[in-house]
XYZ file of C-alpha atoms in Angstrom:
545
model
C -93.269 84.354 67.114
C -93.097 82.393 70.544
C -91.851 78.697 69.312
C -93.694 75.853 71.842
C -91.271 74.292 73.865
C -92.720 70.712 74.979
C -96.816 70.722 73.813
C -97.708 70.842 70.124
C -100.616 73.871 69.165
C -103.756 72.326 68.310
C -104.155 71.324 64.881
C -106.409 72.721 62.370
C -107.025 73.285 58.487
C -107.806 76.176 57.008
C -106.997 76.291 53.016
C -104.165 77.046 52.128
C -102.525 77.957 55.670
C -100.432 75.736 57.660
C -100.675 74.872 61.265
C -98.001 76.690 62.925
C -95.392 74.292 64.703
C -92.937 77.028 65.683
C -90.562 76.623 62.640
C -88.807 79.621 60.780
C -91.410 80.966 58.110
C -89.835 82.660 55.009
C -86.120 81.502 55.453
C -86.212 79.864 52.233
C -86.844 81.122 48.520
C -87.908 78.953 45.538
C -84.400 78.715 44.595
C -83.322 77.221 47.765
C -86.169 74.965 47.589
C -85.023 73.888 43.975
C -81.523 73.730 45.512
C -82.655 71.274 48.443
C -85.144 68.801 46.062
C -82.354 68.669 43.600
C -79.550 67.555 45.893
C -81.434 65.548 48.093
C -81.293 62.884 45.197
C -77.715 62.873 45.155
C -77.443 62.978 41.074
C -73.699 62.449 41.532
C -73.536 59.758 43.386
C -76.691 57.882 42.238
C -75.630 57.856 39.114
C -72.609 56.649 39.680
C -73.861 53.763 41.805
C -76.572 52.575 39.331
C -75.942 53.498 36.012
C -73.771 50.544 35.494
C -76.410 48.100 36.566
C -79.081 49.813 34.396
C -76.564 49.144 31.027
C -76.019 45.961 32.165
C -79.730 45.514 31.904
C -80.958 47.156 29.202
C -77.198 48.232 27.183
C -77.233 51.540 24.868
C -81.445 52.194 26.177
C -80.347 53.434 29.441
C -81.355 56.850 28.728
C -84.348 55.660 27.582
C -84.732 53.756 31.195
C -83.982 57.691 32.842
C -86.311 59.160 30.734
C -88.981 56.367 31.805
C -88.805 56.468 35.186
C -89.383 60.308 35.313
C -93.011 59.929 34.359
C -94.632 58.566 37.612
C -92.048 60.802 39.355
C -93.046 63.797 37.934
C -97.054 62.564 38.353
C -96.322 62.024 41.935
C -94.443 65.807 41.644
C -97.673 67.319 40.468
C -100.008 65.753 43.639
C -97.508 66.740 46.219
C -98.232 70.225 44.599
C -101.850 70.649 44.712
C -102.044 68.741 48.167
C -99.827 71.459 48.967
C -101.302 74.205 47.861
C -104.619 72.852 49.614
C -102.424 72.563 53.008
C -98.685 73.074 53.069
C -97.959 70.996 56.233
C -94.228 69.845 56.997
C -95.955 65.796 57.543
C -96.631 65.958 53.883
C -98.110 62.261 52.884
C -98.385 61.954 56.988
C -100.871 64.803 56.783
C -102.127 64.164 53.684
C -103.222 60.447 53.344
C -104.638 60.766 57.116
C -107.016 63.604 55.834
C -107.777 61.678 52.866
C -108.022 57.724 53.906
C -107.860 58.481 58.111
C -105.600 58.462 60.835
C -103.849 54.655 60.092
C -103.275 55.199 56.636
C -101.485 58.217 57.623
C -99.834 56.870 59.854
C -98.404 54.678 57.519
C -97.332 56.899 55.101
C -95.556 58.813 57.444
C -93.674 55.491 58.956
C -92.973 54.952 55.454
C -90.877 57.578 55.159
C -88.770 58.001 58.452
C -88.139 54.061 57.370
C -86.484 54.664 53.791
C -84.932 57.813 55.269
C -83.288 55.837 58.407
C -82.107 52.864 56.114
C -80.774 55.175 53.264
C -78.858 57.186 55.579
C -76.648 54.242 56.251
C -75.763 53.510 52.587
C -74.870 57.499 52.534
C -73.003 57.245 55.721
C -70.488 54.630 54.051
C -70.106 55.953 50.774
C -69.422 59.784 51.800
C -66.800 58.150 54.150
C -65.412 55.970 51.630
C -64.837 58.839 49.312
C -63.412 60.928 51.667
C -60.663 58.892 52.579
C -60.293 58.196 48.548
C -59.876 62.117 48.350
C -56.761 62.189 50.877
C -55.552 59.185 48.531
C -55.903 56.911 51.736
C -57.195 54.295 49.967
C -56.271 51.374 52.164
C -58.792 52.888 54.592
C -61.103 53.461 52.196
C -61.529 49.604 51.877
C -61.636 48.983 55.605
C -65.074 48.747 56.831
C -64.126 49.626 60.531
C -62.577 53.405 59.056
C -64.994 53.776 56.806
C -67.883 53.216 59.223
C -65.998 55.628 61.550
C -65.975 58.168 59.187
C -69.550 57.385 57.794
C -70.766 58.344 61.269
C -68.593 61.542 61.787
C -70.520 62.269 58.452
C -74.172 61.982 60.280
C -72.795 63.921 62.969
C -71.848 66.647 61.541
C -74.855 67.120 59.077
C -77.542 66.508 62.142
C -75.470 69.142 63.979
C -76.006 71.783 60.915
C -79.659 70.436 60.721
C -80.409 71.316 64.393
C -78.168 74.487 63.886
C -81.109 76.075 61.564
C -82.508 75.755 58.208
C -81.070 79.086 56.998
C -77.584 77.107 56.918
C -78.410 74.146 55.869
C -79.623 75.975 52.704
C -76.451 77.672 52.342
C -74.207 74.579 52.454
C -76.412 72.818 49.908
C -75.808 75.332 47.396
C -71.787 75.061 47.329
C -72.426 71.571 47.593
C -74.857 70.913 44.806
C -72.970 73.853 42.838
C -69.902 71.592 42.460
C -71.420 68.474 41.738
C -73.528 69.787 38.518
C -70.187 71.702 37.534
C -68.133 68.562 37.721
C -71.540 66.252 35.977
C -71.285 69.005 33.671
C -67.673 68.774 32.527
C -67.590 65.403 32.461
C -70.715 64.815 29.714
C -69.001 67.239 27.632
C -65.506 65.712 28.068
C -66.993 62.803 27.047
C -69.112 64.091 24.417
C -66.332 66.436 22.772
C -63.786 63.071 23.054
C -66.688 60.645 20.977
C -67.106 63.475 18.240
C -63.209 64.150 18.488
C -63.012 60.778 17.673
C -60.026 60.336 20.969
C -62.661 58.449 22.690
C -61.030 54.721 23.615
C -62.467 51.620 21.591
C -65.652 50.539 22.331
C -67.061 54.118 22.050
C -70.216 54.504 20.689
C -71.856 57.581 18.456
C -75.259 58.675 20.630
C -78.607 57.918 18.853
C -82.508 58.746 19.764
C -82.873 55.478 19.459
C -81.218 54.922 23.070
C -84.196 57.385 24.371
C -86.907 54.964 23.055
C -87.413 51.552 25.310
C -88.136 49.350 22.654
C -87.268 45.874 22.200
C -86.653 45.249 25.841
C -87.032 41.916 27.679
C -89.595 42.590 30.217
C -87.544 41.228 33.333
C -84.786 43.566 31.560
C -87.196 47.000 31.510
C -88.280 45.876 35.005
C -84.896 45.098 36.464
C -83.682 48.494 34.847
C -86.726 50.930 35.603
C -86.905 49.928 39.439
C -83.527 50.850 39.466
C -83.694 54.115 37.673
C -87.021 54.806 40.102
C -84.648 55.083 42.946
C -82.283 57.649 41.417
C -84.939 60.270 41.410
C -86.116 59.650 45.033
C -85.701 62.869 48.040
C -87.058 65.850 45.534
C -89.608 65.959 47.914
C -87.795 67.407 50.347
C -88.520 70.538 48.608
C -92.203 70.339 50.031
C -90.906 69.118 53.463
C -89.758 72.123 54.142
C -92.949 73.854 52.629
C -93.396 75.551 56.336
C -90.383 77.476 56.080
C -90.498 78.782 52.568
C -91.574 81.817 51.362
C -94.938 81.542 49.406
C -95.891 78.170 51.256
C -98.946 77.183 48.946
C -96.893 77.530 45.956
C -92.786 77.758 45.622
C -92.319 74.022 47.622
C -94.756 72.422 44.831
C -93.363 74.235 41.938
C -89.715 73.110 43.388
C -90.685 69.642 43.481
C -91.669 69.699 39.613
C -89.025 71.800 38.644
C -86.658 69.317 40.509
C -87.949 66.130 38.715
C -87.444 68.194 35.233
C -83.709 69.108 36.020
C -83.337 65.909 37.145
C -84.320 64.248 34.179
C -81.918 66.614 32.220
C -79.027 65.826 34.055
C -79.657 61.804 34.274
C -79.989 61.806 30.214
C -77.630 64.144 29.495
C -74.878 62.479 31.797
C -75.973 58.062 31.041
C -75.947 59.158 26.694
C -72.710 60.969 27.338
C -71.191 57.812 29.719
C -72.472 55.128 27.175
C -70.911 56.726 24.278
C -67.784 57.298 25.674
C -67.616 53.941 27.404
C -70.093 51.993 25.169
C -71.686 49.018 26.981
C -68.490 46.131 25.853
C -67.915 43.617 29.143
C -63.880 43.959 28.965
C -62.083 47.496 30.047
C -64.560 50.047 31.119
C -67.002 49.085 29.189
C -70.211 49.725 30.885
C -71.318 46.172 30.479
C -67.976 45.343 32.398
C -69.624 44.397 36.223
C -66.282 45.529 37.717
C -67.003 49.003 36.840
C -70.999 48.676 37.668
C -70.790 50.152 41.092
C -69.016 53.424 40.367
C -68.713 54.111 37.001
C -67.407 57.910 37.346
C -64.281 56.069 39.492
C -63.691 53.590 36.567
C -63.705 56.190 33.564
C -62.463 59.503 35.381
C -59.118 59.449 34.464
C -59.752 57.917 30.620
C -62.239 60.874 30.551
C -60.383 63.674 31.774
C -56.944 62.815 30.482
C -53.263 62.371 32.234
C -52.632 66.229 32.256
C -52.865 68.465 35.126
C -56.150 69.717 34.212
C -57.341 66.468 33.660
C -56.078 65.051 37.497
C -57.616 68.150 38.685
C -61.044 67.465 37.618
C -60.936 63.514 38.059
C -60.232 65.216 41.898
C -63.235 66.980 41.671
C -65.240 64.190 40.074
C -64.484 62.249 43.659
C -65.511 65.573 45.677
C -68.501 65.555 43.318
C -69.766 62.039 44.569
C -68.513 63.001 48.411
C -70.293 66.203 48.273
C -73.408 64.554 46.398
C -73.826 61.836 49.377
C -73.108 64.187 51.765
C -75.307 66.515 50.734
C -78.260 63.701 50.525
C -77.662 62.884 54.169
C -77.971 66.297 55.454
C -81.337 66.826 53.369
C -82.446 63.111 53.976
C -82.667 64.122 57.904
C -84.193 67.345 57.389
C -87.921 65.762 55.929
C -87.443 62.848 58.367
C -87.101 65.641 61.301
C -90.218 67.841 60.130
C -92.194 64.726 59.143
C -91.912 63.445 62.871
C -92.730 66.730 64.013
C -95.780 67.329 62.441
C -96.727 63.333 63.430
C -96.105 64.542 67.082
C -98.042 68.245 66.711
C -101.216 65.782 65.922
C -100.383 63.535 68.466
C -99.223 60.285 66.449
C -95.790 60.548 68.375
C -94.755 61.819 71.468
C -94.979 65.340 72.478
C -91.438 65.509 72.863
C -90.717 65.394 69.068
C -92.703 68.298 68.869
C -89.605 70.729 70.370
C -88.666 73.357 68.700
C -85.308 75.098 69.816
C -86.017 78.628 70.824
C -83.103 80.378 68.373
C -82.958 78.371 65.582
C -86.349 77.281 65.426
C -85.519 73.919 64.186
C -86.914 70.571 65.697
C -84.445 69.493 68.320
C -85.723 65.983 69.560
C -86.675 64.729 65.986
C -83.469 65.937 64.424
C -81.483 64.172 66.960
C -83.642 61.450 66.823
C -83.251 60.891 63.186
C -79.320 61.057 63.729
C -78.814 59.035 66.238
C -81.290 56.002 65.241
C -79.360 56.476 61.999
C -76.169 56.276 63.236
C -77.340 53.295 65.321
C -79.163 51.270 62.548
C -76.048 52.323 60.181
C -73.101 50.584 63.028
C -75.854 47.626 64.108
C -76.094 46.281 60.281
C -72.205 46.414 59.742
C -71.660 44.884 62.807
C -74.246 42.090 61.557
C -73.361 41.861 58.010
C -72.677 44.095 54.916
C -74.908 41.671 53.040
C -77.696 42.767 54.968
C -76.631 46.120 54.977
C -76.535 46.279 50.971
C -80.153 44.266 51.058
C -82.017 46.709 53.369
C -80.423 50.149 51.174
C -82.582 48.140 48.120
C -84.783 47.307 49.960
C -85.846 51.153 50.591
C -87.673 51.026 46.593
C -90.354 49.237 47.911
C -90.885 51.913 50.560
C -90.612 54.498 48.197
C -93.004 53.138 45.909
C -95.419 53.133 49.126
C -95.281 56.321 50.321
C -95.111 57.937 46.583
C -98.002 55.767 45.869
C -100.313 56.957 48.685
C -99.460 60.594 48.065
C -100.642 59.942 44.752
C -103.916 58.295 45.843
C -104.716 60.765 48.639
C -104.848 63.799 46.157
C -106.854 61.915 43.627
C -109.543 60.681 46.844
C -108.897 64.109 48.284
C -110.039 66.540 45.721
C -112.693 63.682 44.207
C -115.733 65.984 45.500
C -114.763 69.647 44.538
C -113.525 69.110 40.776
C -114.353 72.850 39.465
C -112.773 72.759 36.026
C -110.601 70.914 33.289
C -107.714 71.756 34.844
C -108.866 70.074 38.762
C -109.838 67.225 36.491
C -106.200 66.519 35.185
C -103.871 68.115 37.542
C -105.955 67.369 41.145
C -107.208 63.762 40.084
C -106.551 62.391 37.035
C -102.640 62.461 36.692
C -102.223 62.042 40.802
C -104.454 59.026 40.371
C -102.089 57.767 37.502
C -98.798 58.340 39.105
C -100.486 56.079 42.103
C -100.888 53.614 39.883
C -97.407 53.287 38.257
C -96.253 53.519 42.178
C -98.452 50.700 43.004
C -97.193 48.634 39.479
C -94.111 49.765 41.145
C -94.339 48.319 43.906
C -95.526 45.089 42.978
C -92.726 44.371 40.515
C -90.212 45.119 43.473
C -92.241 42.700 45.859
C -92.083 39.672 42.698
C -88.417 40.640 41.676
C -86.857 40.899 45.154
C -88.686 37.697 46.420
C -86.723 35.504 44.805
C -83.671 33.922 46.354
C -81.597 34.970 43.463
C -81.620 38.433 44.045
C -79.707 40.645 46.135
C -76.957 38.790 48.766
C -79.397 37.517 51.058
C -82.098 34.857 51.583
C -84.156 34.063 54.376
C -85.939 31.068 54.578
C -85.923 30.497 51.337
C -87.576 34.050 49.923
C -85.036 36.717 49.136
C -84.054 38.955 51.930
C -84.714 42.264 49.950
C -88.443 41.773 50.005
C -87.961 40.424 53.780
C -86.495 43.581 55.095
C -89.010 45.759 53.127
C -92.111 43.916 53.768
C -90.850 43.548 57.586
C -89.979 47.258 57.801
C -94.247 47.863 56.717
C -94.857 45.309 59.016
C -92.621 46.782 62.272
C -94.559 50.255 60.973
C -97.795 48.630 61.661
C -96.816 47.226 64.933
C -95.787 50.206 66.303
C -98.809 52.027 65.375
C -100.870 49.095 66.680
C -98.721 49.708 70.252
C -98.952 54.045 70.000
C -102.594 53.986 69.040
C -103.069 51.668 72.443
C -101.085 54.185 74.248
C -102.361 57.953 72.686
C -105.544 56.978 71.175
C -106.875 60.456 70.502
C -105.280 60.797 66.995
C -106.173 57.288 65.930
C -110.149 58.476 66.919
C -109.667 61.519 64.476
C -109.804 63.647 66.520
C -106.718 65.614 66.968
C -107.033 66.828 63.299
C -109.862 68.912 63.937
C -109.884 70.071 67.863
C -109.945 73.537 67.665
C -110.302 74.324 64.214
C -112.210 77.185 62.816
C -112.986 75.218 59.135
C -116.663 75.022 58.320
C -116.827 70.968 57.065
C -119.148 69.691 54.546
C -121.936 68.365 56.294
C -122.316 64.379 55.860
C -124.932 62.342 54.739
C -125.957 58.837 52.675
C -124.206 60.139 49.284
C -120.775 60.880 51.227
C -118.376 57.233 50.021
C -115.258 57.337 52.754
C -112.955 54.670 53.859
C -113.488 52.619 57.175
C -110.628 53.978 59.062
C -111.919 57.456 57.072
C -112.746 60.473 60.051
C -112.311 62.948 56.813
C -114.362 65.925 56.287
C -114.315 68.602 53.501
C -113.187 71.866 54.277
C -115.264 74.552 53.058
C -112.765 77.541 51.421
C -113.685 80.815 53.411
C -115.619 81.848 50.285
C -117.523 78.954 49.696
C -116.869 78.355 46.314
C -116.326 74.152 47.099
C -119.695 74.064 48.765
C -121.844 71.956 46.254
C -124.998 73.538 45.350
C -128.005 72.327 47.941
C -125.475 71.446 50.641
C -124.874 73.024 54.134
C -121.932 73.249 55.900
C -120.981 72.875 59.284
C -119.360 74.395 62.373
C -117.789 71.439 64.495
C -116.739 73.788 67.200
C -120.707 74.406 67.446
């Protein structure tokens, strides 16, 4: 394989085969794929971030809460699959939503996610350095926000250095990583569990019931408070299809990691929030759950009633602390590795520069977009602590509302994409009719974020009157669609749709009066090499003719 150094290869589709951008095919297995959806959500750590707020919301139905929001994130898990399978390209939505709804859209989507990636990374950055210093019992620095930024970017560092290093490594540390974090999850719950049956647990302490898996009798500003929450947890499982380029079995292991993902992550998130509320319960004094002291890191409040005074119970309140270091730190090194092969495959169609297109000529990784993503972190990460952590803790929220976006679309572009060659049942549900569902929960989604964080009395900012969570996430879309106004001025050729198909050796379904598309829509339908999409009475069409 001869990598391109500086221009991207032409782009074309042809089912089920990927454009080749120079990356590493084969270097990873399904396994590694599970490995890399899994700990991109950072189970350890967002759990202990937000399970306190979720009980605070909705008490003893938190599970219930984990167990909702896994529904449109396992819909959205089954279009990323069969988009995949149709073309397994590293832009994912990108790619996808700009063959479906045209070259804006896509756009869009892709902007969407190098924003949520860039503004997460910050909230990553602090807490991996906050925990480290914790871990060398140097706690005085952990509550300085000048040493823990310092160490926050030493974090980004090093993971964009191991990103740029190859993919093959990157795999390899995110197995010891996300090894000891389930361990430690693991030993917790059943600490926990063993202590509430043992009847040791401390007062408060509540027997589990299925009645905490069922949602019922919730407030609706609680179950929407508490589910917009619980959405975010399972976000970055679809890094698993990011890397789809560089797996093994392309068209299939990324989408069956990203559903397998969702499903162990719904297992760990009940197992672990029944096994915390029981042992805890959800009382406001101690560490209760309910207690708000104790609501942004609930593993740090009950480690050491969990785990006892005894030597094997410091030991593994240690390793609870690693677990949340290695869980964030983990997340940051897989959050820059879709935002690196997202703005690669933006740049092989020509809606970046060239330049991000690089691919190093020995690791085959993307050099200029994973430096990029690193160093705009690191700069976005320093330039809102120097401003204000308010804002800082705003614009991490703030990243639901672009999740919900770029979710949504996928969802949307598999439904519109596959509308036209529906062959059986199974099309019916799995390419349309559960895609199109999961894009509308994203899109509910999405709404209840904009009404919730609008208000002034949410989050820690508020800008001109109108709460500054919605500000920053609305004005993130908004810089999005300036800079695509300002590119598309600059490199119009992908905005004209036609970069997608120079030089591709696809027949295309011939248009006429029947054909519905969008206005921004240069889509065409692929004709499989065997013609078995072709609908009866139609021709298709050679556009390099």
């Amino acid at each position: 394989m001869t990598p391109p150094s500086t221009a991207p290869r032409p782009a074309a589709r042809v089912e089920g085969v990927a454009v080749d951008k120079g990356l590493r095919t084969g270097a990873l297995g399904l396994v590694s794929s599970i490995v890399l959806g899994v700990s991109s959500t950072a189970p350890a750590y967002a759990l202990a971030a937000t399970l306190g707020f979720v009980v605070i919301a909705v008490g003893v139905q938190a599970p219930a809460i984990m167990l909702l929001a896994f529904v449109p994130m396992w819909l959205i898990a089954v279009a990323y699959s069969e988009l995949n399978k149709r073309e397994p390209d590293c832009g994912t939505t990108f790619t996808w939503a700009a063959r479906a709804f045209g070259p804006r859209t896509g756009w869009m989507g892709g902007w969407g996610i190098i924003a949520a990636d860039v503004i997460v990374m910050a909230n990553l950055a602090q807490v991996a350095g906050s925990y480290g210093y914790r871990l060398l019992g140097l706690d005085s620095l952990a509550e300085s926000t000048l040493w823990t930024t310092v160490a926050g970017v030493g974090w980004i560092a090093l993971m964009t250095w191991i990103c740029y290093r190859g993919i093959e490594p990157t795999a390899r540390v995110q197995i010891v990583l996300l090894a000891v974090e389930v361990v430690v999850l693991v030993a917790f719950a059943s600490y926990a569990l063993v202590k509430v049956y043992g009847g040791t647990a401390p007062e408060g302490s509540l027997t589990p019931s299925l009645s905490w898996l069922w949602p019922s009798g919730l407030s609706w500003t609680a179950l929407t408070e508490a589910t917009l929450l619980a959405i975010f947890i399972y976000w970055g499982w679809d890094s698993a299809v990011a890397v789809n380029e560089e797996t093994a079995n392309p068209t299939r292991s990324p989408g069956r990691a990203a559903i397998v993902s969702t499903v162990l992550l719904v297992g760990i998130y009940t197992v672990v929030s029944v096994a915390t509320v029981a042992f805890a319960g959800v009382g406001t004094e101690g560490i209760g759950l309910g207690n708000e002291a104790n609501a942004e890191d609930v593993f740090n409040a009950l480690g050491a009633a969990v785990f006892g005074d005894d030597l094997f119970g410091h030991v593994f309140e240690a390793l609870l602390i690693i677990s949340v270091l290695t869980s964030s730190a983990a997340c940051t090194q897989t959050t820059i590795l879709p935002t690196a092969r997202g703005s690669l495959s933006m740049a092989a169609y020509g809606a970046l520069p060239r330049s991000f297109a690089r691919i190093h000529p020995r690791h085959l990784t993307p050099t200029v977009s994973t430096i990029w993503m690193g160093a705009v972190s690191i700069a976005f990460y320093v330039g809102l602590t120097l401003v204000s952590e308010n804002v800082l803790i705003d614009s991490i929220t703030a990243t639901g509302m672009l999740i919900a976006f770029y979710y949504g679309l996928t969802g949307f572009a598999c439904a519109w994409e596959f509308r036209r060659s529906l062959r059986g049942p199974r099309d019916v549900l799995m390419r349309f009719l559960l895609p199109l569902l999961g894009g509308l929960l994203m899109l509910v989604v999405f709404v209840l974020a904009c009404v919730e964080y609008a208000d002034p009395g949410y989050g820690e900012t508020v800008i001109n009157g109108v709460g500054g969570v919605f500000v920053i996430g609305i004005g993130a879309l908004l810089l999005g669609l300036v800079l695509m106004v300002v590119y598309s001025r600059v490199a119009p050729a992908f905005f004209r749709g036609e970069t997608m198909l120079r030089g591709t050796g696809d027949l295309l379904l011939t248009a006429d009066a029947r054909t519905v598309a969008l206005p921004d829509s240069h889509e065409a339908t692929v004709i499989a090499p065997d013609r078995s999409n072709l609908p009866p009475g139609r021709e298709p069409w050679d556009p390099r003719a």
